[in-house]
């Protein structure tokens, strides 16, 4: 029994289930012209600067990547106003989140995160043998006061997503400052900002602004969303240099490949692409909100590149019927939201097709 031989925490896990790929649905149903609005990907397509950078890397395909990611770290340091020794590169920000858990959690420790928070937090916590402390959500988002109250002498990490996935909720500076000031300095706070580039509110909380004041703060970000590099898997963490030093002790050598390093360095400088991504997303969210209201559906207002909508029936039933229409969305029953679906923002014509398919499916129920 090789499952029984695994560590106790791993035994209790189930494999992460990603959004269904287009080619898998084609094989299952024998249909074509499928659209995927399941994985919060950027529908704009890659940045021309990123594509050009990839072309230049191909000649060195036989060489290992730069294990320290020097050029990308220098570009991030210049853009964000931080020092290179505060940066930890990862195979997506998921990798950085897992590095943090492996470096700081063990049996007997506790990690706090919110109800309806990102699925990686409980996975990484449990895999390390630590105990997950889940605080109740407030209006589908983080209740930071409840999270502060949940801190005990066993607390080692607090995971916070802003904006949150899968609910798209966010919080502002005042609430954040009240919270972070209450956290003991030996408790690390992980502020997951995977969707931060989509937030256009002038009052948006920027975790980078608090790194110098709170050495127990770690900010994680990714190039998979607004920067359109999901297939290449590249993200990063920003932290006190000592924390970054610890994370680099457990980081796998060459965890970010040469293509990812080159494309991320190039797209970081492509402000035009980033703005077009934001514009497309803003218009798409508005399109979905108007569509949901016309269908009489309740939804959670989102600042991410996705939106969660509620039904009077099981979300998985609606999901399955949408698959027959060639539209892939994302059930969120594993988050405790059995009657909901998360729908990523696509191109305008994809959003329209999804709404039309949804109207057809609901009319059949």
mmCIF file of C-alpha atoms in Angstrom:
data_model
loop_
_atom_site.group_PDB
_atom_site.id
_atom_site.type_symbol
_atom_site.label_atom_id
_atom_site.label_comp_id
_atom_site.label_asym_id
_atom_site.label_seq_id
_atom_site.Cartn_x
_atom_site.Cartn_y
_atom_site.Cartn_z
ATOM 1 C CA UNK A 1 0.000 0.000 0.000
ATOM 2 C CA UNK A 2 2.114 2.859 -1.311
ATOM 3 C CA UNK A 3 -0.431 5.464 -0.261
ATOM 4 C CA UNK A 4 -0.015 4.319 3.336
ATOM 5 C CA UNK A 5 3.744 4.759 2.974
ATOM 6 C CA UNK A 6 3.310 8.451 2.138
ATOM 7 C CA UNK A 7 3.525 11.083 4.865
ATOM 8 C CA UNK A 8 0.349 11.601 6.880
ATOM 9 C CA UNK A 9 -0.373 14.999 5.358
ATOM 10 C CA UNK A 10 0.031 13.767 1.792
ATOM 11 C CA UNK A 11 -2.207 10.754 2.427
ATOM 12 C CA UNK A 12 -5.130 13.066 3.074
ATOM 13 C CA UNK A 13 -4.678 15.085 -0.124
ATOM 14 C CA UNK A 14 -6.395 14.646 -3.460
ATOM 15 C CA UNK A 15 -4.640 15.696 -6.686
ATOM 16 C CA UNK A 16 -5.311 19.239 -7.868
ATOM 17 C CA UNK A 17 -7.747 19.215 -10.780
ATOM 18 C CA UNK A 18 -6.981 21.955 -13.337
ATOM 19 C CA UNK A 19 -9.471 23.445 -15.788
ATOM 20 C CA UNK A 20 -10.402 21.029 -18.551
ATOM 21 C CA UNK A 21 -8.173 21.464 -21.631
ATOM 22 C CA UNK A 22 -9.789 22.126 -25.006
ATOM 23 C CA UNK A 23 -8.291 19.046 -26.665
ATOM 24 C CA UNK A 24 -9.601 16.816 -23.868
ATOM 25 C CA UNK A 25 -13.156 18.020 -24.447
ATOM 26 C CA UNK A 26 -12.697 17.539 -28.189
ATOM 27 C CA UNK A 27 -11.711 13.908 -27.581
ATOM 28 C CA UNK A 28 -14.564 13.288 -25.159
ATOM 29 C CA UNK A 29 -17.408 14.824 -27.151
ATOM 30 C CA UNK A 30 -16.068 14.925 -30.682
ATOM 31 C CA UNK A 31 -16.908 18.609 -31.055
ATOM 32 C CA UNK A 32 -14.846 21.548 -32.252
ATOM 33 C CA UNK A 33 -14.868 25.350 -31.984
ATOM 34 C CA UNK A 34 -14.553 25.106 -28.211
ATOM 35 C CA UNK A 35 -13.832 28.119 -25.994
ATOM 36 C CA UNK A 36 -12.116 27.837 -22.630
ATOM 37 C CA UNK A 37 -13.078 30.299 -19.911
ATOM 38 C CA UNK A 38 -11.915 28.186 -16.995
ATOM 39 C CA UNK A 39 -8.349 28.995 -15.976
ATOM 40 C CA UNK A 40 -8.106 32.797 -15.702
ATOM 41 C CA UNK A 41 -5.805 33.026 -18.713
ATOM 42 C CA UNK A 42 -5.162 36.204 -20.682
ATOM 43 C CA UNK A 43 -7.291 35.996 -23.865
ATOM 44 C CA UNK A 44 -5.293 38.715 -25.611
ATOM 45 C CA UNK A 45 -2.534 36.382 -26.744
ATOM 46 C CA UNK A 46 1.159 36.863 -25.927
ATOM 47 C CA UNK A 47 3.024 40.144 -26.052
ATOM 48 C CA UNK A 48 4.988 40.676 -29.311
ATOM 49 C CA UNK A 49 7.994 41.559 -27.152
ATOM 50 C CA UNK A 50 7.712 38.216 -25.379
ATOM 51 C CA UNK A 51 7.523 36.339 -28.679
ATOM 52 C CA UNK A 52 10.583 38.152 -29.972
ATOM 53 C CA UNK A 53 12.501 37.264 -26.808
ATOM 54 C CA UNK A 54 11.561 33.592 -27.211
ATOM 55 C CA UNK A 55 12.983 33.556 -30.742
ATOM 56 C CA UNK A 56 16.305 34.789 -29.440
ATOM 57 C CA UNK A 57 16.551 32.035 -26.814
ATOM 58 C CA UNK A 58 16.034 29.066 -29.134
ATOM 59 C CA UNK A 59 19.681 28.932 -30.210
ATOM 60 C CA UNK A 60 20.687 28.119 -26.611
ATOM 61 C CA UNK A 61 18.210 25.279 -26.164
ATOM 62 C CA UNK A 62 21.000 22.863 -25.174
ATOM 63 C CA UNK A 63 22.170 25.098 -22.321
ATOM 64 C CA UNK A 64 20.809 25.213 -18.791
ATOM 65 C CA UNK A 65 19.015 28.439 -17.853
ATOM 66 C CA UNK A 66 20.525 31.047 -15.585
ATOM 67 C CA UNK A 67 19.823 29.460 -12.226
ATOM 68 C CA UNK A 68 19.877 32.857 -10.505
ATOM 69 C CA UNK A 69 17.684 34.633 -13.064
ATOM 70 C CA UNK A 70 19.998 37.646 -13.023
ATOM 71 C CA UNK A 71 18.423 39.668 -15.851
ATOM 72 C CA UNK A 72 14.843 39.147 -14.688
ATOM 73 C CA UNK A 73 15.747 40.001 -11.112
ATOM 74 C CA UNK A 74 17.466 43.189 -12.248
ATOM 75 C CA UNK A 75 14.414 44.154 -14.328
ATOM 76 C CA UNK A 76 12.033 43.474 -11.427
ATOM 77 C CA UNK A 77 14.248 45.365 -8.984
ATOM 78 C CA UNK A 78 14.318 48.418 -11.265
ATOM 79 C CA UNK A 79 10.575 48.374 -11.946
ATOM 80 C CA UNK A 80 9.422 47.744 -8.379
ATOM 81 C CA UNK A 81 12.069 49.717 -6.506
ATOM 82 C CA UNK A 82 13.385 46.734 -4.556
ATOM 83 C CA UNK A 83 16.786 45.075 -4.235
ATOM 84 C CA UNK A 84 17.612 41.935 -6.188
ATOM 85 C CA UNK A 85 18.396 39.977 -3.027
ATOM 86 C CA UNK A 86 14.750 40.301 -1.938
ATOM 87 C CA UNK A 87 13.483 38.398 -5.008
ATOM 88 C CA UNK A 88 12.784 34.677 -5.210
ATOM 89 C CA UNK A 89 11.902 33.333 -8.663
ATOM 90 C CA UNK A 90 9.497 30.450 -9.078
ATOM 91 C CA UNK A 91 7.907 28.145 -11.603
ATOM 92 C CA UNK A 92 4.805 30.300 -11.357
ATOM 93 C CA UNK A 93 3.854 31.973 -8.075
ATOM 94 C CA UNK A 94 2.404 28.588 -7.007
ATOM 95 C CA UNK A 95 5.982 27.359 -6.785
ATOM 96 C CA UNK A 96 6.931 30.256 -4.510
ATOM 97 C CA UNK A 97 3.910 29.613 -2.273
ATOM 98 C CA UNK A 98 4.955 25.988 -1.932
ATOM 99 C CA UNK A 99 8.560 26.981 -1.213
ATOM 100 C CA UNK A 100 7.325 29.175 1.627
ATOM 101 C CA UNK A 101 5.275 26.360 3.131
ATOM 102 C CA UNK A 102 8.124 23.835 2.850
ATOM 103 C CA UNK A 103 10.606 26.244 4.375
ATOM 104 C CA UNK A 104 8.517 27.378 7.340
ATOM 105 C CA UNK A 105 5.844 24.769 8.124
ATOM 106 C CA UNK A 106 6.178 21.426 9.850
ATOM 107 C CA UNK A 107 4.121 19.107 12.053
ATOM 108 C CA UNK A 108 2.556 21.024 14.932
ATOM 109 C CA UNK A 109 2.589 24.381 13.153
ATOM 110 C CA UNK A 110 -0.503 26.264 12.000
ATOM 111 C CA UNK A 111 -1.189 28.225 8.824
ATOM 112 C CA UNK A 112 -4.144 30.591 8.610
ATOM 113 C CA UNK A 113 -6.099 31.309 5.445
ATOM 114 C CA UNK A 114 -9.637 32.299 4.584
ATOM 115 C CA UNK A 115 -12.671 30.335 3.538
ATOM 116 C CA UNK A 116 -13.009 30.495 -0.281
ATOM 117 C CA UNK A 117 -9.270 31.147 -0.662
ATOM 118 C CA UNK A 118 -6.858 29.762 -3.267
ATOM 119 C CA UNK A 119 -6.640 25.947 -3.302
ATOM 120 C CA UNK A 120 -2.839 25.864 -3.100
ATOM 121 C CA UNK A 121 -2.834 27.142 0.504
ATOM 122 C CA UNK A 122 -4.458 24.042 2.046
ATOM 123 C CA UNK A 123 -2.534 21.717 -0.282
ATOM 124 C CA UNK A 124 0.883 23.098 0.665
ATOM 125 C CA UNK A 125 -0.035 23.362 4.340
ATOM 126 C CA UNK A 126 -1.288 19.805 4.623
ATOM 127 C CA UNK A 127 1.584 18.363 2.578
ATOM 128 C CA UNK A 128 3.992 19.755 5.195
ATOM 129 C CA UNK A 129 2.039 18.105 8.010
ATOM 130 C CA UNK A 130 0.933 21.458 9.424
ATOM 131 C CA UNK A 131 -2.583 22.324 10.565
ATOM 132 C CA UNK A 132 -4.826 24.544 8.446
ATOM 133 C CA UNK A 133 -6.840 27.168 10.324
ATOM 134 C CA UNK A 134 -9.635 28.380 8.050
ATOM 135 C CA UNK A 135 -11.378 31.607 9.061
ATOM 136 C CA UNK A 136 -14.928 32.356 7.867
ATOM 137 C CA UNK A 137 -15.226 34.659 4.871
ATOM 138 C CA UNK A 138 -16.927 38.033 5.033
ATOM 139 C CA UNK A 139 -19.038 38.943 1.987
ATOM 140 C CA UNK A 140 -17.175 36.213 0.055
ATOM 141 C CA UNK A 141 -13.826 37.852 0.868
ATOM 142 C CA UNK A 142 -11.216 37.892 3.625
ATOM 143 C CA UNK A 143 -12.224 38.892 7.138
ATOM 144 C CA UNK A 144 -8.855 40.239 8.223
ATOM 145 C CA UNK A 145 -10.044 40.925 11.759
ATOM 146 C CA UNK A 146 -11.047 37.276 12.139
ATOM 147 C CA UNK A 147 -7.707 36.185 10.733
ATOM 148 C CA UNK A 148 -5.828 38.333 13.247
ATOM 149 C CA UNK A 149 -7.919 36.861 16.064
ATOM 150 C CA UNK A 150 -7.044 33.328 14.913
ATOM 151 C CA UNK A 151 -3.313 33.781 15.552
ATOM 152 C CA UNK A 152 -1.935 31.480 18.272
ATOM 153 C CA UNK A 153 1.520 30.564 19.496
ATOM 154 C CA UNK A 154 1.476 27.790 16.865
ATOM 155 C CA UNK A 155 0.862 30.124 13.938
ATOM 156 C CA UNK A 156 3.780 30.276 11.503
ATOM 157 C CA UNK A 157 2.180 31.500 8.257
ATOM 158 C CA UNK A 158 -0.855 33.496 7.132
ATOM 159 C CA UNK A 159 -1.865 33.241 3.477
ATOM 160 C CA UNK A 160 -3.885 36.148 2.070
ATOM 161 C CA UNK A 161 -4.919 36.636 -1.554
ATOM 162 C CA UNK A 162 -5.700 40.154 -2.737
ATOM 163 C CA UNK A 163 -7.545 40.044 -5.116
ATOM 164 C CA UNK A 164 -8.881 36.668 -4.045
ATOM 165 C CA UNK A 165 -9.365 33.651 -6.286
ATOM 166 C CA UNK A 166 -12.051 32.342 -6.886
ATOM 167 C CA UNK A 167 -14.272 35.145 -5.557
ATOM 168 C CA UNK A 168 -12.581 38.202 -7.100
ATOM 169 C CA UNK A 169 -12.951 40.195 -3.873
ATOM 170 C CA UNK A 170 -10.356 42.620 -2.533
ATOM 171 C CA UNK A 171 -9.631 44.851 0.448
ATOM 172 C CA UNK A 172 -8.013 48.265 0.807
ATOM 173 C CA UNK A 173 -5.160 49.921 2.647
ATOM 174 C CA UNK A 174 -6.967 50.866 5.849
ATOM 175 C CA UNK A 175 -8.175 47.345 6.569
ATOM 176 C CA UNK A 176 -4.791 45.897 5.619
ATOM 177 C CA UNK A 177 -2.784 48.294 7.793
ATOM 178 C CA UNK A 178 -4.986 47.584 10.775
ATOM 179 C CA UNK A 179 -4.413 43.860 10.257
ATOM 180 C CA UNK A 180 -0.664 43.749 9.561
ATOM 181 C CA UNK A 181 0.088 45.954 12.564
ATOM 182 C CA UNK A 182 -1.437 43.271 14.824
ATOM 183 C CA UNK A 183 0.599 40.343 13.472
ATOM 184 C CA UNK A 184 3.586 39.307 15.622
ATOM 185 C CA UNK A 185 6.859 39.758 13.771
ATOM 186 C CA UNK A 186 7.709 36.037 13.984
ATOM 187 C CA UNK A 187 4.552 35.151 11.987
ATOM 188 C CA UNK A 188 5.085 35.400 8.244
ATOM 189 C CA UNK A 189 2.295 36.987 6.201
ATOM 190 C CA UNK A 190 2.097 35.899 2.556
ATOM 191 C CA UNK A 191 0.247 38.469 0.451
ATOM 192 C CA UNK A 192 -0.629 36.726 -2.814
ATOM 193 C CA UNK A 193 -1.053 39.404 -5.504
ATOM 194 C CA UNK A 194 -1.398 37.177 -8.584
ATOM 195 C CA UNK A 195 -4.148 39.420 -10.001
ATOM 196 C CA UNK A 196 -2.873 42.786 -8.791
ATOM 197 C CA UNK A 197 -2.178 44.135 -12.296
ATOM 198 C CA UNK A 198 -5.886 43.984 -13.128
ATOM 199 C CA UNK A 199 -6.915 46.260 -10.254
ATOM 200 C CA UNK A 200 -7.259 49.808 -11.575
ATOM 201 C CA UNK A 201 -8.614 51.527 -8.472
ATOM 202 C CA UNK A 202 -6.331 54.401 -7.431
ATOM 203 C CA UNK A 203 -6.652 53.279 -3.825
ATOM 204 C CA UNK A 204 -5.411 49.766 -4.602
ATOM 205 C CA UNK A 205 -3.320 48.136 -1.926
ATOM 206 C CA UNK A 206 0.224 47.487 -3.191
ATOM 207 C CA UNK A 207 2.080 45.024 -1.005
ATOM 208 C CA UNK A 208 5.467 46.283 -2.195
ATOM 209 C CA UNK A 209 4.855 49.532 -0.305
ATOM 210 C CA UNK A 210 4.948 47.643 3.023
ATOM 211 C CA UNK A 211 7.998 45.417 2.592
ATOM 212 C CA UNK A 212 10.442 47.754 4.339
ATOM 213 C CA UNK A 213 8.104 48.402 7.259
ATOM 214 C CA UNK A 214 7.186 44.745 7.855
ATOM 215 C CA UNK A 215 10.091 42.292 7.447
ATOM 216 C CA UNK A 216 7.694 39.388 8.091
ATOM 217 C CA UNK A 217 5.789 40.198 4.878
ATOM 218 C CA UNK A 218 6.187 38.164 1.675
ATOM 219 C CA UNK A 219 4.524 39.399 -1.521
ATOM 220 C CA UNK A 220 4.010 36.906 -4.362
ATOM 221 C CA UNK A 221 3.150 37.758 -7.960
ATOM 222 C CA UNK A 222 2.977 36.014 -11.326
ATOM 223 C CA UNK A 223 3.436 36.540 -15.054
ATOM 224 C CA UNK A 224 0.665 34.021 -15.810
ATOM 225 C CA UNK A 225 -2.285 36.415 -15.706
ATOM 226 C CA UNK A 226 -2.113 40.009 -16.937
ATOM 227 C CA UNK A 227 1.305 39.440 -18.525
ATOM 228 C CA UNK A 228 0.006 36.484 -20.556
ATOM 229 C CA UNK A 229 2.727 33.881 -19.878
ATOM 230 C CA UNK A 230 0.689 31.088 -18.250
ATOM 231 C CA UNK A 231 2.260 28.356 -20.398
ATOM 232 C CA UNK A 232 5.794 29.339 -19.394
ATOM 233 C CA UNK A 233 5.200 29.274 -15.613
ATOM 234 C CA UNK A 234 7.117 32.125 -14.058
ATOM 235 C CA UNK A 235 6.373 34.051 -10.862
ATOM 236 C CA UNK A 236 8.255 35.632 -7.997
ATOM 237 C CA UNK A 237 8.258 36.454 -4.326
ATOM 238 C CA UNK A 238 9.446 39.662 -2.629
ATOM 239 C CA UNK A 239 10.614 39.488 0.967
ATOM 240 C CA UNK A 240 13.249 40.356 3.535
ATOM 241 C CA UNK A 241 16.664 39.184 2.221
ATOM 242 C CA UNK A 242 16.914 36.588 5.003
ATOM 243 C CA UNK A 243 13.575 35.091 3.997
ATOM 244 C CA UNK A 244 14.654 35.043 0.357
ATOM 245 C CA UNK A 245 17.856 33.308 1.456
ATOM 246 C CA UNK A 246 15.830 30.611 3.212
ATOM 247 C CA UNK A 247 13.546 30.108 0.208
ATOM 248 C CA UNK A 248 16.520 29.735 -2.097
ATOM 249 C CA UNK A 249 17.785 26.901 0.114
ATOM 250 C CA UNK A 250 14.769 24.756 -0.817
ATOM 251 C CA UNK A 251 14.251 26.119 -4.343
ATOM 252 C CA UNK A 252 15.048 23.565 -7.023
ATOM 253 C CA UNK A 253 18.008 24.409 -9.298
ATOM 254 C CA UNK A 254 16.896 25.884 -12.634
ATOM 255 C CA UNK A 255 13.235 26.026 -11.524
ATOM 256 C CA UNK A 256 12.543 28.738 -14.141
ATOM 257 C CA UNK A 257 13.543 27.861 -17.704
ATOM 258 C CA UNK A 258 15.329 30.102 -20.203
ATOM 259 C CA UNK A 259 12.204 30.813 -22.265
ATOM 260 C CA UNK A 260 10.274 31.920 -19.198
ATOM 261 C CA UNK A 261 13.121 34.126 -17.973
ATOM 262 C CA UNK A 262 13.518 35.828 -21.353
ATOM 263 C CA UNK A 263 9.800 36.327 -22.007
ATOM 264 C CA UNK A 264 9.117 37.658 -18.502
ATOM 265 C CA UNK A 265 11.996 40.126 -18.733
ATOM 266 C CA UNK A 266 10.677 41.372 -22.083
ATOM 267 C CA UNK A 267 6.979 41.627 -21.194
ATOM 268 C CA UNK A 268 7.729 43.444 -17.945
ATOM 269 C CA UNK A 269 8.658 46.425 -20.108
ATOM 270 C CA UNK A 270 5.601 46.177 -22.384
ATOM 271 C CA UNK A 271 3.279 48.743 -20.800
ATOM 272 C CA UNK A 272 1.131 48.891 -23.933
ATOM 273 C CA UNK A 273 0.369 45.180 -23.702
ATOM 274 C CA UNK A 274 -0.449 45.426 -20.013
ATOM 275 C CA UNK A 275 -2.849 48.308 -20.598
ATOM 276 C CA UNK A 276 -4.590 46.483 -23.443
ATOM 277 C CA UNK A 277 -4.983 43.482 -21.137
ATOM 278 C CA UNK A 278 -6.567 45.708 -18.496
ATOM 279 C CA UNK A 279 -8.885 47.407 -20.970
ATOM 280 C CA UNK A 280 -10.058 44.088 -22.411
ATOM 281 C CA UNK A 281 -10.647 42.716 -18.925
ATOM 282 C CA UNK A 282 -12.592 45.748 -17.714
ATOM 283 C CA UNK A 283 -14.882 45.572 -20.731
ATOM 284 C CA UNK A 284 -15.308 41.810 -20.302
ATOM 285 C CA UNK A 285 -16.297 42.077 -16.651
ATOM 286 C CA UNK A 286 -18.881 44.690 -17.563
ATOM 287 C CA UNK A 287 -20.180 42.463 -20.358
ATOM 288 C CA UNK A 288 -20.623 39.528 -17.973
ATOM 289 C CA UNK A 289 -22.244 41.628 -15.260
ATOM 290 C CA UNK A 290 -24.788 43.020 -17.703
ATOM 291 C CA UNK A 291 -25.412 39.537 -19.078
ATOM 292 C CA UNK A 292 -25.909 37.994 -15.647
ATOM 293 C CA UNK A 293 -28.334 40.737 -14.641
ATOM 294 C CA UNK A 294 -30.364 40.175 -17.793
ATOM 295 C CA UNK A 295 -30.533 36.468 -16.918
ATOM 296 C CA UNK A 296 -31.554 37.231 -13.335
ATOM 297 C CA UNK A 297 -28.386 35.689 -11.911
ATOM 298 C CA UNK A 298 -26.538 36.830 -8.814
ATOM 299 C CA UNK A 299 -22.770 37.174 -8.991
ATOM 300 C CA UNK A 300 -19.798 38.354 -6.945
ATOM 301 C CA UNK A 301 -18.406 41.688 -8.222
ATOM 302 C CA UNK A 302 -14.815 41.002 -9.229
ATOM 303 C CA UNK A 303 -11.587 42.956 -9.662
ATOM 304 C CA UNK A 304 -9.747 39.946 -11.133
ATOM 305 C CA UNK A 305 -9.920 38.543 -14.670
ATOM 306 C CA UNK A 306 -12.795 36.221 -13.799
ATOM 307 C CA UNK A 307 -16.214 36.403 -12.206
ATOM 308 C CA UNK A 308 -18.139 33.943 -10.033
ATOM 309 C CA UNK A 309 -21.851 33.519 -10.722
ATOM 310 C CA UNK A 310 -24.485 31.756 -8.599
ATOM 311 C CA UNK A 311 -27.341 29.448 -9.625
ATOM 312 C CA UNK A 312 -30.367 27.889 -7.971
ATOM 313 C CA UNK A 313 -28.984 24.461 -8.808
ATOM 314 C CA UNK A 314 -25.673 22.628 -8.632
ATOM 315 C CA UNK A 315 -22.956 24.473 -10.497
ATOM 316 C CA UNK A 316 -21.533 21.205 -11.807
ATOM 317 C CA UNK A 317 -24.842 20.471 -13.569
ATOM 318 C CA UNK A 318 -24.681 23.820 -15.367
ATOM 319 C CA UNK A 319 -20.994 23.205 -16.113
ATOM 320 C CA UNK A 320 -21.715 19.848 -17.752
ATOM 321 C CA UNK A 321 -24.441 21.327 -19.954
ATOM 322 C CA UNK A 322 -22.166 24.189 -20.992
ATOM 323 C CA UNK A 323 -19.556 21.628 -22.061
ATOM 324 C CA UNK A 324 -22.088 20.245 -24.540
ATOM 325 C CA UNK A 325 -22.273 23.759 -25.984
ATOM 326 C CA UNK A 326 -18.486 23.850 -26.339
ATOM 327 C CA UNK A 327 -17.966 26.267 -23.436
ATOM 328 C CA UNK A 328 -15.531 25.319 -20.654
ATOM 329 C CA UNK A 329 -16.011 27.100 -17.305
ATOM 330 C CA UNK A 330 -14.841 26.193 -13.801
ATOM 331 C CA UNK A 331 -16.910 24.543 -11.047
ATOM 332 C CA UNK A 332 -15.938 25.746 -7.577
ATOM 333 C CA UNK A 333 -17.641 23.101 -5.429
ATOM 334 C CA UNK A 334 -14.207 22.192 -4.042
ATOM 335 C CA UNK A 335 -14.139 25.686 -2.519
ATOM 336 C CA UNK A 336 -17.459 25.073 -0.782
ATOM 337 C CA UNK A 337 -19.437 26.934 -3.461
ATOM 338 C CA UNK A 338 -21.554 24.116 -4.837
ATOM 339 C CA UNK A 339 -24.086 26.321 -6.644
ATOM 340 C CA UNK A 340 -21.564 28.516 -8.437
ATOM 341 C CA UNK A 341 -19.252 28.659 -11.430
ATOM 342 C CA UNK A 342 -16.147 30.766 -11.961
ATOM 343 C CA UNK A 343 -15.938 32.149 -15.486
ATOM 344 C CA UNK A 344 -12.764 33.699 -16.868
ATOM 345 C CA UNK A 345 -12.995 36.832 -18.990
ATOM 346 C CA UNK A 346 -12.381 36.072 -22.663
ATOM 347 C CA UNK A 347 -12.547 38.015 -25.873
ATOM 348 C CA UNK A 348 -15.845 39.900 -26.396
ATOM 349 C CA UNK A 349 -17.145 37.273 -28.824
ATOM 350 C CA UNK A 350 -16.221 34.480 -26.392
ATOM 351 C CA UNK A 351 -17.994 36.210 -23.532
ATOM 352 C CA UNK A 352 -21.077 36.658 -25.713
ATOM 353 C CA UNK A 353 -21.058 33.013 -26.720
ATOM 354 C CA UNK A 354 -20.759 31.955 -23.080
ATOM 355 C CA UNK A 355 -23.717 34.123 -22.078
ATOM 356 C CA UNK A 356 -25.802 32.825 -24.989
ATOM 357 C CA UNK A 357 -24.960 29.229 -24.051
ATOM 358 C CA UNK A 358 -25.818 29.961 -20.438
ATOM 359 C CA UNK A 359 -29.197 31.374 -21.438
ATOM 360 C CA UNK A 360 -29.889 28.245 -23.504
ATOM 361 C CA UNK A 361 -28.853 25.915 -20.704
ATOM 362 C CA UNK A 362 -30.902 27.701 -18.042
ATOM 363 C CA UNK A 363 -33.954 27.704 -20.289
ATOM 364 C CA UNK A 364 -33.756 23.909 -20.363
ATOM 365 C CA UNK A 365 -33.694 23.572 -16.580
#
